[in-house]
Coordinates of C-alpha atoms in Angstrom, one line a residue:
M1 CA -14.6 -8.5 -0.4
S2 CA -12.1 -10.8 1.2
R3 CA -9.2 -12.0 1.1
L4 CA -11.2 -15.0 1.9
W5 CA -12.3 -14.7 -2.0
L6 CA -8.9 -14.2 -3.1
Q7 CA -8.6 -17.7 -2.9
G8 CA -10.6 -19.3 -3.7
A9 CA 1.9 -5.0 -29.5
A10 CA 0.4 -2.2 -30.3
I11 CA 0.2 0.8 -27.9
A12 CA -3.8 2.5 -28.0
A13 CA -3.0 6.9 -29.0
A14 CA -2.7 7.9 -25.2
A15 CA -5.0 11.1 -25.2
C16 CA -6.2 14.2 -22.3
I17 CA -8.0 13.1 -18.7
A18 CA -11.1 15.3 -19.8
I19 CA -12.0 17.6 -17.4
T20 CA -14.2 20.6 -16.5
S21 CA -13.5 23.7 -18.0
A22 CA -14.5 25.4 -15.1
A23 CA -11.4 23.3 -13.5
A24 CA -8.9 26.2 -15.2
Q25 CA -10.2 28.7 -12.8
A26 CA -7.9 28.9 -9.6
A27 CA -8.5 27.5 -6.5
P28 CA -10.1 29.9 -3.8
R29 CA -7.7 29.2 -0.8
G30 CA -8.5 27.6 2.6
T31 CA -8.9 24.5 4.0
L32 CA -12.6 22.0 3.7
Q33 CA -14.5 22.8 6.3
A34 CA -15.2 20.0 9.6
F35 CA -19.3 19.1 10.0
A36 CA -20.1 21.4 13.6
G37 CA -20.9 18.5 15.0
E38 CA -22.9 15.1 15.0
Q39 CA -26.7 16.5 14.7
E40 CA -25.6 17.8 11.8
I41 CA -23.8 14.8 10.1
S42 CA -27.0 12.9 11.4
D43 CA -29.6 14.9 9.6
L44 CA -28.2 14.3 6.4
F45 CA -28.1 10.6 7.0
R46 CA -31.4 11.3 8.7
R47 CA -32.4 12.9 4.6
W48 CA -30.4 9.8 2.7
A49 CA -32.5 6.7 4.7
E50 CA -35.8 9.2 3.2
E51 CA -34.7 10.1 -0.3
R52 CA -34.1 6.1 -0.7
K53 CA -37.9 5.8 1.0
R54 CA -39.6 8.3 -1.4
R55 CA -37.9 6.4 -4.4
E56 CA -38.5 2.6 -3.3
S57 CA -42.6 4.4 -3.0
E58 CA -41.9 5.5 -6.9
E59 CA -40.9 2.5 -8.0
R60 CA -44.1 0.6 -6.4
A61 CA -46.6 3.8 -7.4
P62 CA -49.0 2.1 -10.5
R63 CA -47.7 2.1 -14.3
N64 CA -50.1 4.3 -15.4
E65 CA -49.5 7.0 -12.4
A66 CA -47.1 9.8 -13.1
P67 CA -45.0 9.7 -10.8
P68 CA -43.6 14.3 -9.9
A69 CA -40.7 14.6 -11.2
A70 CA -37.8 14.5 -9.2
P71 CA -34.7 16.7 -9.0
A72 CA -31.3 14.1 -9.9
A73 CA -30.2 12.7 -7.1
G74 CA -26.8 15.2 -6.8
A75 CA -28.9 18.0 -6.9
L76 CA -31.3 17.3 -4.2
L77 CA -28.4 15.9 -2.4
A78 CA -26.8 19.5 -3.1
Q79 CA -30.6 21.6 -2.3
Q80 CA -31.3 19.6 1.6
S81 CA -27.1 19.8 2.3
A82 CA -26.9 23.9 2.0
G83 CA -25.7 25.0 5.1
T84 CA -23.8 21.9 6.3
A85 CA -19.6 21.9 5.8
K86 CA -18.4 23.0 2.7
A87 CA -17.1 21.4 0.7
V88 CA 14.6 11.6 7.3
E89 CA 16.9 9.7 6.3
A90 CA 16.0 5.7 6.6
A91 CA 16.9 4.9 10.0
A92 CA 20.0 3.0 10.6
D93 CA 18.3 -0.1 11.4
S94 CA 16.0 0.1 8.2
I95 CA 16.8 -4.0 5.5
T96 CA 14.2 -2.6 4.1
S97 CA 13.4 -0.7 0.8
V98 CA 10.5 3.0 1.3
Q99 CA 9.2 5.2 -0.9
H100 CA 9.5 7.9 1.1
A101 CA 13.0 8.5 3.3
G102 CA 11.8 9.3 6.5
V103 CA 9.1 7.2 6.0
D104 CA 9.4 3.6 7.4
E105 CA 6.5 1.1 5.6
G106 CA 4.8 -1.9 7.6
G107 CA 6.8 -5.4 6.7
I108 CA 7.3 -8.9 7.4
V109 CA 10.9 -8.5 8.8
K110 CA 12.5 -5.2 10.9
R111 CA 15.6 -5.1 12.4
H112 CA 16.1 -4.0 16.6
G113 CA 20.0 -3.8 17.5
D114 CA 21.2 -7.3 17.5
H115 CA 17.5 -9.1 16.0
L116 CA 16.2 -9.7 13.2
V117 CA 12.2 -9.9 14.2
I118 CA 10.6 -11.3 11.9
L119 CA 6.0 -11.5 11.6
R120 CA 5.5 -15.8 10.1
R121 CA 2.1 -17.4 10.1
G122 CA 0.7 -15.6 13.2
R123 CA 3.6 -15.1 15.3
L124 CA 6.7 -12.9 15.9
F125 CA 9.9 -14.1 15.8
T126 CA 13.6 -12.9 16.3
V127 CA 16.9 -13.8 15.6
K128 CA 20.4 -12.6 17.2
V129 CA 22.2 -11.6 14.1
G130 CA 24.8 -8.9 16.2
E131 CA 28.2 -10.2 17.4
N132 CA 28.5 -12.2 14.1
E133 CA 25.7 -14.8 15.9
L134 CA 22.6 -16.5 13.8
T135 CA 20.5 -17.6 16.4
P136 CA 16.7 -18.3 16.8
V137 CA 15.6 -16.1 20.3
S138 CA 12.2 -15.6 20.9
T139 CA 9.0 -16.2 19.5
V140 CA 5.2 -15.6 20.1
D141 CA 1.6 -15.3 19.0
A142 CA 1.1 -12.4 16.8
F143 CA -2.3 -12.2 19.0
G144 CA -2.8 -11.7 22.6
A145 CA -4.0 -14.1 24.8
G146 CA -7.5 -14.9 25.5
I147 CA -8.0 -13.2 21.2
D148 CA -9.0 -16.0 19.1
P149 CA -7.0 -15.5 15.4
R150 CA -9.4 -17.7 13.8
G151 CA -10.6 -15.0 10.4
A152 CA -7.7 -13.0 11.3
W153 CA -4.5 -12.1 9.5
Y154 CA -1.7 -10.5 10.9
D155 CA 0.4 -9.0 7.9
E156 CA 2.9 -6.4 9.3
L157 CA 5.2 -4.8 11.5
L158 CA 6.7 -1.6 12.8
V159 CA 9.6 -1.6 15.2
S160 CA 9.8 2.1 17.2
G161 CA 12.3 2.2 20.7
N162 CA 11.5 -1.3 22.2
T163 CA 7.8 -1.7 20.9
I164 CA 7.0 -3.7 18.1
A165 CA 3.8 -3.3 16.8
V166 CA 2.3 -5.9 14.7
I167 CA -0.9 -4.6 12.2
G168 CA -3.5 -6.7 10.9
Y169 CA -6.8 -6.9 10.1
S170 CA -9.9 -9.6 12.4
Y171 CA -12.7 -9.9 9.9
A172 CA -14.4 -12.1 13.3
R173 CA -13.6 -8.3 15.2
G174 CA -14.4 -6.2 12.0
G175 CA -11.3 -4.1 12.2
T176 CA -8.0 -3.1 11.8
E177 CA -5.8 -5.2 15.2
I178 CA -2.7 -3.1 16.9
G179 CA -1.6 -5.8 18.5
L180 CA 1.7 -4.1 20.8
H181 CA 5.4 -6.0 21.6
E182 CA 8.5 -5.2 24.0
I183 CA 11.1 -6.6 22.8
S184 CA 14.3 -6.8 25.4
R185 CA 17.8 -6.2 24.6
A186 CA 18.3 -10.3 24.9
G187 CA 15.9 -9.9 22.1
R188 CA 13.1 -12.3 24.4
L189 CA 9.2 -10.5 23.8
A190 CA 6.5 -10.3 25.2
H191 CA 2.6 -9.2 24.4
K192 CA 2.0 -5.6 25.7
A193 CA -1.7 -5.3 25.0
T194 CA -3.9 -5.8 21.7
Y195 CA -6.0 -2.2 20.1
H196 CA -9.1 -2.2 17.6
L197 CA -9.6 0.1 14.9
R198 CA -13.0 -0.2 13.6
S199 CA -12.3 -0.2 10.2
N200 CA -12.9 -1.5 6.1
D201 CA -10.5 -4.5 5.3
Y202 CA -7.1 -2.2 4.6
Y203 CA -5.7 -5.2 2.1
S204 CA -4.1 -3.8 -1.0
S205 CA -1.8 -6.3 -3.1
R206 CA 0.8 -3.2 -3.2
N207 CA 0.2 -0.9 -0.5
Y208 CA 0.5 -0.5 2.9
A209 CA -1.6 0.1 5.7
S210 CA 0.5 1.2 8.5
R211 CA 3.5 3.8 8.4
L212 CA 5.9 5.0 11.0
L213 CA 7.1 8.7 11.6
G214 CA 9.5 8.5 14.2
T215 CA 7.2 7.8 17.6
R216 CA 4.0 7.6 14.9
L217 CA 2.5 5.1 13.7
V218 CA -0.2 6.7 10.7
F219 CA -3.2 4.3 9.6
Y220 CA -5.1 4.8 7.0
T221 CA -8.3 2.7 7.1
P222 CA -10.5 2.9 5.0
L223 CA -14.6 2.4 6.8
K224 CA -17.8 2.5 4.0
L225 CA -21.4 3.7 5.1
D226 CA -24.6 2.5 5.0
P227 CA -25.8 5.5 4.1
W228 CA -29.3 4.3 4.9
G229 CA -29.1 3.6 8.1
G230 CA -30.1 6.8 9.6
D231 CA -27.4 6.5 12.5
P232 CA -24.1 6.6 11.8
W233 CA -22.0 6.9 14.9
S234 CA -21.4 2.9 15.2
S235 CA -19.5 2.4 12.5
F236 CA -17.5 5.6 12.6
P237 CA -13.1 5.7 13.8
A238 CA -13.5 4.1 17.2
M239 CA -10.6 2.5 19.1
R240 CA -11.0 -0.4 22.1
R241 CA -8.6 -1.8 24.4
W242 CA -8.7 -5.6 23.9
R243 CA -10.2 -7.5 27.6
P244 CA -11.5 -11.2 27.5
G245 CA -15.1 -10.3 27.4
A246 CA -14.8 -7.2 25.0
S247 CA -17.4 -5.5 23.7
A248 CA -18.7 -2.8 21.0
S249 CA -19.2 -1.1 23.2
D250 CA -16.3 -0.4 24.8
F251 CA -15.2 1.1 21.9
R252 CA -14.9 4.7 22.2
P253 CA -14.2 8.0 19.5
I254 CA -11.4 8.8 18.1
A255 CA -13.1 11.3 15.5
P256 CA -15.5 13.4 16.7
A257 CA -17.7 14.9 13.9
T258 CA -15.6 17.8 13.8
R259 CA -12.7 16.3 13.0
I260 CA -14.4 14.6 9.8
Y261 CA -14.9 17.0 6.2
R262 CA -16.3 16.6 3.2
T263 CA -16.0 19.4 -0.4
D264 CA -18.9 20.9 -1.6
E265 CA -19.3 18.2 -4.7
P266 CA -22.5 16.2 -4.0
L267 CA -22.1 13.1 -1.6
D268 CA -24.5 10.6 -3.6
P269 CA -25.3 6.9 -2.0
W270 CA -26.2 5.7 -4.4
Q271 CA -22.5 5.6 -6.0
G272 CA -21.0 5.1 -2.5
V273 CA -19.9 7.0 0.4
A274 CA -17.5 6.2 2.7
L275 CA -15.2 7.5 5.7
H276 CA -11.5 8.0 4.4
T277 CA -9.5 7.9 7.3
V278 CA -6.4 8.7 8.7
T279 CA -5.3 7.8 12.5
V280 CA -2.0 8.4 14.5
C281 CA -1.2 7.0 17.2
D282 CA 1.2 7.8 20.2
L283 CA 3.4 5.1 20.6
E284 CA 5.3 6.8 23.7
K285 CA 2.7 6.6 25.7
A286 CA 2.1 3.3 28.7
E287 CA -1.8 3.5 26.7
M288 CA -1.7 3.8 23.1
D289 CA -3.4 6.9 22.3
C290 CA -4.9 7.5 19.0
E291 CA -6.1 10.7 17.0
S292 CA -8.2 10.7 13.5
T293 CA -9.2 12.8 10.5
A294 CA -10.9 11.5 8.0
V295 CA -12.9 12.6 4.9
M296 CA -16.7 12.3 3.5
G297 CA -16.1 10.8 -0.4
P298 CA -17.0 7.9 -2.9
P299 CA -15.3 4.3 -2.0
G300 CA -12.7 4.0 -4.9
R301 CA -9.5 5.3 -3.1
V302 CA -5.5 5.1 -3.5
F303 CA -3.9 6.7 -1.2
Y304 CA 0.0 8.2 -0.8
V305 CA 2.1 9.2 3.0
S306 CA 5.1 11.6 2.3
S307 CA 6.5 13.3 5.0
G308 CA 4.2 15.3 6.0
A309 CA 1.2 14.0 5.0
V310 CA -1.1 12.0 3.5
Y311 CA -2.8 12.0 0.2
V312 CA -5.6 10.2 -0.4
W313 CA -7.1 10.0 -4.6
T314 CA -11.0 8.6 -3.9
T315 CA -12.8 8.2 -6.9
A316 CA -17.1 7.0 -7.7
W317 CA -17.3 3.6 -8.7
S318 CA -19.5 4.4 -12.0
R319 CA -20.4 8.0 -12.9
R320 CA -24.2 10.1 -12.4
H321 CA -22.6 13.1 -13.0
A322 CA -22.3 14.9 -16.2
P323 CA -19.8 13.4 -18.5
A324 CA -17.8 16.4 -18.2
A325 CA -17.4 17.6 -14.5
P326 CA -14.7 15.5 -12.5
A327 CA -14.7 12.1 -10.9
S328 CA -12.6 12.1 -8.3
A329 CA -11.4 14.2 -5.6
L330 CA -8.0 14.1 -3.7
F331 CA -7.4 15.2 -0.2
R332 CA -4.2 16.0 1.8
I333 CA -4.6 15.3 5.2
P334 CA -1.3 17.0 7.4
L335 CA 0.4 14.8 9.7
D336 CA 0.1 17.8 12.2
G337 CA -4.2 17.3 13.1
S338 CA -4.5 21.2 11.6
A339 CA -7.8 20.5 8.5
P340 CA -6.9 18.8 5.3
T341 CA -7.3 20.3 2.1
A342 CA -8.3 19.1 -1.6
L343 CA -8.5 19.3 -4.9
K344 CA -10.9 18.6 -7.7
V345 CA -9.1 16.2 -10.3
A346 CA -9.8 12.8 -12.4
G347 CA -9.3 9.3 -13.2
S348 CA -7.4 7.6 -10.8
P349 CA -3.9 6.8 -9.7
I350 CA -2.0 3.3 -9.8
D351 CA -0.2 2.7 -6.7
Q352 CA 1.3 4.6 -4.0
F353 CA 4.3 4.6 -5.9
S354 CA 2.1 6.8 -8.7
F355 CA 3.1 9.6 -6.3
L356 CA 5.7 12.1 -5.4
E357 CA 5.3 14.8 -3.5
G358 CA 8.8 16.7 -4.8
D359 CA 10.8 19.5 -2.7
D360 CA 10.2 21.8 -5.5
G361 CA 6.2 22.3 -4.0
H362 CA 4.2 20.3 -6.7
L363 CA 3.5 16.8 -6.5
N364 CA 3.8 14.6 -9.0
V365 CA 0.7 11.7 -9.8
L366 CA 0.3 9.1 -13.0
V367 CA -2.9 8.9 -13.5
R368 CA -5.3 6.9 -15.6
A369 CA -8.9 6.9 -17.3
R370 CA -11.1 4.2 -15.9
G371 CA -8.6 3.2 -12.6
R372 CA -11.6 2.6 -9.5
G373 CA -8.2 2.6 -6.5
E374 CA -5.4 -0.1 -5.8
A375 CA -7.2 -1.7 -2.7
M376 CA -8.3 -5.7 -3.7
W377 CA -6.4 -6.7 -7.3
G378 CA -7.4 -2.9 -8.3
A379 CA -3.9 -2.0 -9.7
E380 CA -4.1 -4.7 -11.3
R381 CA -5.5 -3.5 -14.2
N382 CA -4.8 -1.7 -17.6
A383 CA -7.6 0.7 -18.2
G384 CA -8.1 3.9 -20.1
A385 CA -5.9 6.5 -21.8
Y386 CA -2.8 8.0 -19.3
A387 CA -2.0 10.9 -18.2
L388 CA 1.0 13.1 -15.8
L389 CA -0.5 15.4 -13.4
R390 CA 1.7 18.0 -12.1
I391 CA 0.8 20.6 -9.1
A392 CA 2.0 23.2 -7.1
L393 CA 0.5 21.8 -3.2
D394 CA -0.5 25.4 -2.9
A395 CA -4.0 25.2 -5.7
F396 CA -5.2 22.5 -1.9
S397 CA -7.3 24.3 -0.4
D398 CA -11.2 24.2 0.4
G399 CA -12.2 21.5 -2.4
R400 CA -13.9 24.4 -4.9
G401 CA -10.9 24.4 -7.2
A402 CA -10.0 21.7 -9.6
A403 CA -7.1 21.2 -11.4
P404 CA -6.1 22.6 -14.6
E405 CA -6.4 20.5 -17.8
A406 CA -3.1 22.3 -18.7
A407 CA -1.7 20.4 -15.5
Y408 CA -2.2 17.4 -17.6
K409 CA 0.0 15.8 -19.7
A410 CA -1.0 13.2 -21.7
L411 CA 0.9 9.3 -21.7
P412 CA 1.5 6.4 -23.8
R413 CA -0.6 4.1 -22.7
P414 CA 0.9 1.1 -22.2
A415 CA 0.5 -2.2 -23.6
G416 CA -0.5 -5.6 -21.5
H417 CA -1.9 -6.6 -18.5
A418 CA 0.1 -4.9 -14.5
I419 CA 1.4 -1.7 -14.6
H420 CA 4.3 -0.9 -12.3
N421 CA 5.4 3.0 -12.2
R422 CA 8.5 4.4 -9.5
Y423 CA 9.6 7.8 -9.6
V424 CA 13.8 7.7 -9.7
G425 CA 15.4 10.9 -9.8
A426 CA 14.1 13.3 -12.2
Y427 CA 11.7 10.6 -14.0
L428 CA 8.7 9.3 -13.9
L429 CA 8.7 5.7 -15.5
Y430 CA 6.3 3.1 -16.2
G431 CA 5.4 -0.1 -18.4
A432 CA 3.4 -3.4 -18.4
G433 CA 4.0 -7.2 -16.8
A434 CA 2.1 -10.3 -15.6
G435 CA 1.7 -8.8 -12.6
W436 CA 0.8 -12.1 -10.4
R437 CA -0.5 -13.8 -13.4
G438 CA 2.3 -16.1 -14.8
A439 CA 4.0 -14.2 -17.3
R440 CA 3.4 -14.9 -21.1
R441 CA 5.9 -14.7 -24.3
T442 CA 7.4 -10.8 -24.8
L443 CA 9.1 -9.4 -28.0
H444 CA 8.4 -6.0 -27.3
A445 CA 7.0 -4.4 -24.2
P446 CA 8.4 -1.3 -23.5
V447 CA 8.8 0.8 -20.4
Y448 CA 9.0 4.6 -20.5
A449 CA 10.8 7.6 -19.1
V450 CA 9.1 10.8 -18.0
R451 CA 11.3 14.2 -16.9
Y452 CA 7.9 15.0 -15.2
A453 CA 9.0 19.2 -14.6
G454 CA 9.8 18.9 -18.7
D455 CA 7.6 19.6 -21.5
A456 CA 9.3 16.7 -23.1
P457 CA 7.2 14.3 -24.4
A458 CA 7.4 10.7 -23.3
Q459 CA 10.5 7.5 -23.9
E460 CA 10.0 4.7 -25.6
I461 CA 12.8 2.1 -24.4
A462 CA 12.5 -0.7 -26.0
L463 CA 12.5 -3.9 -23.7
A464 CA 13.0 -7.4 -24.8
H465 CA 11.1 -8.2 -21.7
G466 CA 8.0 -7.1 -19.9
V467 CA 7.7 -4.3 -17.0
D468 CA 7.8 -6.3 -13.7
R469 CA 9.3 -3.6 -10.8
I470 CA 10.9 -0.9 -11.3
E471 CA 14.0 0.5 -9.1
A472 CA 15.9 2.9 -8.3
L473 CA 19.7 1.4 -8.8
G474 CA 21.2 4.8 -6.4
A475 CA 20.4 8.3 -9.1
D476 CA 19.6 5.2 -12.3
A477 CA 17.1 2.3 -12.6
V478 CA 17.2 -0.9 -13.2
V479 CA 14.0 -3.0 -15.0
I480 CA 12.7 -6.5 -14.3
G481 CA 10.6 -8.9 -15.8
S482 CA 9.8 -11.6 -17.5
D483 CA 9.8 -12.9 -21.2
G484 CA 8.3 -15.6 -21.0
R485 CA 10.7 -18.1 -19.7
D486 CA 12.9 -15.9 -17.8
L487 CA 14.1 -13.9 -16.1
H488 CA 15.9 -9.8 -17.3
F489 CA 17.5 -6.7 -15.4
T490 CA 17.4 -4.5 -17.5
S491 CA 19.9 -1.4 -16.2
L492 CA 18.6 2.2 -17.3
R493 CA 20.8 5.6 -17.7
L494 CA 19.2 8.8 -16.8
A495 CA 21.0 11.7 -17.3
D496 CA 19.3 13.8 -19.6
A497 CA 17.8 11.2 -21.8
A498 CA 17.1 7.8 -20.3
S499 CA 18.6 4.5 -22.3
A500 CA 19.4 1.2 -21.5
Q501 CA 22.5 0.1 -20.5
D502 CA 22.9 -3.5 -20.4
R503 CA 20.8 -6.6 -19.6
Y504 CA 21.3 -9.1 -17.4
T505 CA 19.7 -12.9 -18.1
R506 CA 18.8 -15.1 -15.9
K507 CA 17.9 -18.2 -17.4
D508 CA 15.0 -20.2 -16.1
A509 CA 13.7 -18.3 -13.2
A510 CA 10.9 -14.8 -12.7
Q511 CA 11.0 -13.2 -9.7
G512 CA 9.8 -14.8 -6.3
E513 CA 8.4 -11.8 -4.8
T514 CA 5.7 -9.0 -5.8
R515 CA 6.1 -6.3 -2.9
S516 CA 8.4 -3.5 -3.3
H517 CA 10.4 -4.8 -0.2
G518 CA 11.5 -8.1 -1.7
F519 CA 14.0 -5.8 -4.0
Y520 CA 16.6 -4.1 -2.0
Y521 CA 20.0 -2.7 -3.4
K522 CA 22.6 -2.1 -1.0
T523 CA 25.0 0.7 -2.4
E524 CA 28.3 0.6 -1.7
S525 CA 29.7 4.0 -3.9
D526 CA 28.7 5.9 -6.2
G527 CA 27.9 4.1 -9.4
A528 CA 28.4 0.7 -7.2
G529 CA 26.5 -1.2 -5.1
T530 CA 24.4 -5.2 -4.8
V531 CA 21.2 -6.3 -5.3
G532 CA 19.2 -8.4 -4.1
L533 CA 15.7 -10.6 -5.1
P534 CA 13.9 -13.4 -4.5
I535 CA 13.4 -16.0 -7.2
I536 CA 11.1 -19.0 -8.5
A537 CA 11.4 -20.9 -11.7
G538 CA 10.0 -19.8 -14.6
D539 CA 6.9 -21.5 -15.3
R540 CA 5.9 -20.2 -11.2
A541 CA 3.2 -17.1 -11.3
A542 CA 4.0 -15.1 -8.9
S543 CA 0.8 -15.7 -7.1
Q544 CA 2.4 -19.1 -5.4
Q545 CA 4.4 -16.6 -2.7
L546 CA 1.0 -17.0 -1.4
R547 CA 1.4 -20.8 -0.1
R548 CA 5.5 -21.0 -0.8
E549 CA 9.2 -19.5 -0.9
S550 CA 11.3 -17.5 -2.9
A551 CA 13.3 -21.1 -4.7
A552 CA 16.8 -19.1 -3.9
V553 CA 17.0 -14.8 -3.5
L554 CA 20.3 -13.8 -6.5
F555 CA 22.7 -11.1 -6.1
L556 CA 24.1 -9.6 -8.9
R557 CA 27.0 -6.8 -8.5
N558 CA 26.0 -3.4 -10.1
R559 CA 29.9 -1.9 -11.3
S560 CA 28.8 2.0 -13.3
L561 CA 25.1 0.1 -14.5
R562 CA 27.1 -3.6 -15.7
L563 CA 24.9 -6.6 -13.6
S564 CA 27.5 -9.2 -13.3
E565 CA 25.7 -12.3 -11.7
L566 CA 27.1 -13.7 -8.1
G567 CA 25.3 -16.2 -7.1
A568 CA 21.8 -17.1 -5.4
L569 CA 21.8 -19.3 -1.7
E570 CA 18.9 -21.8 -2.1
S571 CA 15.8 -21.8 -0.3
H572 CA 15.2 -26.6 1.6
P573 CA 11.5 -26.5 0.3
D574 CA 8.5 -26.8 3.3
A575 CA 11.2 -26.1 6.0
G576 CA 8.7 -25.9 8.8
A577 CA 5.9 -26.5 7.1
N578 CA 4.7 -28.6 9.9
D579 CA 3.7 -25.1 12.7
G580 CA 0.5 -25.6 13.8
C581 CA -0.4 -23.0 11.6
R582 CA -3.5 -20.7 13.7
A583 CA -4.1 -18.2 11.2
S584 CA -2.4 -15.8 8.6
C585 CA -1.6 -19.8 7.1
V586 CA -0.8 -17.5 3.4
D587 CA 1.6 -15.0 2.8
W588 CA -0.1 -12.2 1.8
Y589 CA 2.8 -9.8 2.3
G590 CA 5.2 -12.7 1.2
N591 CA 8.0 -14.8 2.6
S592 CA 11.2 -13.7 1.2
R593 CA 13.2 -11.1 1.6
P594 CA 17.4 -10.8 0.3
L595 CA 18.9 -9.1 3.7
F596 CA 21.8 -6.7 4.1
I597 CA 23.3 -5.8 7.6
G598 CA 26.9 -4.0 7.4
N599 CA 29.0 -6.6 5.6
R600 CA 27.2 -9.6 5.6
V601 CA 24.6 -10.7 3.2
F602 CA 21.3 -13.1 4.5
A603 CA 18.6 -14.4 2.4
L604 CA 14.9 -14.6 3.9
M605 CA 13.2 -17.5 2.7
G606 CA 10.4 -18.7 4.7
Y607 CA 11.3 -20.3 8.2
E608 CA 14.9 -20.4 6.9
I609 CA 17.9 -17.4 7.2
V610 CA 20.0 -17.9 5.2
E611 CA 24.1 -16.2 5.2
G612 CA 26.0 -16.3 3.1
E613 CA 29.7 -15.1 1.9
I614 CA 31.5 -12.7 -1.3
T615 CA 34.5 -13.8 -2.3
R616 CA 35.8 -13.5 -5.9
N617 CA 32.6 -11.8 -7.0
R618 CA 30.7 -14.8 -5.9
V619 CA 28.0 -14.9 -2.9
S620 CA 28.2 -18.3 -1.0
E621 CA 26.7 -19.9 2.2
T622 CA 28.0 -20.0 5.8
R623 CA 25.0 -20.9 7.5
R624 CA 21.6 -21.3 7.9
V625 CA 19.1 -21.7 10.8
N626 CA 15.4 -22.9 11.1
F627 CA 13.5 -20.6 13.2
A628 CA 10.4 -22.2 13.1
P629 CA 8.5 -23.6 15.9
V630 CA 8.0 -26.8 15.8
T631 CA 11.4 -27.9 14.6
V632 CA 13.1 -25.2 16.7
G633 CA 11.6 -26.2 19.2
L634 CA 10.7 -23.3 21.3
A635 CA 8.8 -22.3 23.9
R636 CA 6.7 -19.7 24.0

């Protein structure tokens, strides 16, 4: 399902997520086994195609003829597949929050020395902010010369050295698009090359498709396979460099059969089969070089990137297994190219923020019983019982073992629509809010606080508003949400117990950005800092961020968890509306951000950057610039 389609207080008692008694046994040590070669994969797909023909023949048989009994699909495939594979701290230029220190995430604005680099509606812009300037410098198309941008979405950018990588998805060309651009010391932009990776749509309403670790560009891209096609290789991971007249024959494989893995869990093609692919590209080389590792599994997925591995949680969309069988698997795919490991699990995480790979050698994951992954608004649904899975990293092995029942801790289920969760310090915090919908009147919508490494039950902290965002304030936290009319910020002290400390209310307002990068907290000292968040009118749904910039960026001061308003930097509505947009004309990743550079404070809102100055506990505008391509008239 594409983004084109997307355009168009009682708390339930929580229950443990059930798994098999066999899951309590220790998992055998080892790694997943790769397929032995292309022939083995081709044979598997041939058997699937033959099984489909056999079933169709049986369905066409006269009713008075009793067809021979056939084993269940899972059992049949298990028989047929016998002998097959078994199963840093942020950089100085960082201006956006990230989930995992040292792992940068694709976004709409980054910094390169004296310049801001901004991705907006299919174009790249640079604005000089060094030497106390605020001056537009350069703009180029996010796509290369000769590329038709229709049907493409250019969503994320990352900066490595003097290389800017723009990440998008093309429905016309059927894959992930990577545009490489060079930025000079003066902020001038020049397109270098564009590459395509075979993939399905990576889009998620919360997650980011790309990560950057040093010079390594990391992608997770799903590839849904046609189990009836016989020969699967036309849809397996591959890459091509764009050129005029490029065709499917230009793609070269980047995941040989010996880097494609699966567990011993039988795959049921009637539930769907996907290649969960992790691709690592070296941006230091003159010609971008990429390698992929893939795991074959069911289509539902959530992924999380730590400094050393990508975790992919797969979930079957329907359950054809026995009721007690685990419905999910969790894969750990190392970024150094070594073999993945896996574990059978139950339920499904909400989004990437449901994961925390801790320094104590454990992985923590908030799961719900009836989740289907995070793709295409999957994270926005509140369904099923909740539990916290805590498992040692050395429990991952060849995929035959399962997380024991004791590894799941039952948690209360919030009452509400969209669940938001975040690990801060020693706590997992979670609660429910409006999500992308318009907020409703809320009288009681608690946030839950769980010490993830302990045995204590979850704490319920009463709030006078919903939970639309949870963020760190140093070692403590803030919960942000609407009561249906006003926007509230409640600070939490996270000590031996978690407790609400203070609440600031902005009348007739709601948060203007749902993406994690919409919030930024600049730490000034222990217990002190400045908060920035885009806001809109209280009667507007967050979904309007797709086509309208935020009304303002609000700034608050934190002093020992006491929150006070500094004021807001406001936008000029419709600035740059006549931009001749050719691609990405809907702001799926938002368009407004608070920015802190040294002692300077900025608000990015659409095509405007407003600079402010904080004096006497107030922020006031000092200047602004409009970098829209039509109104500014930059040379192309």
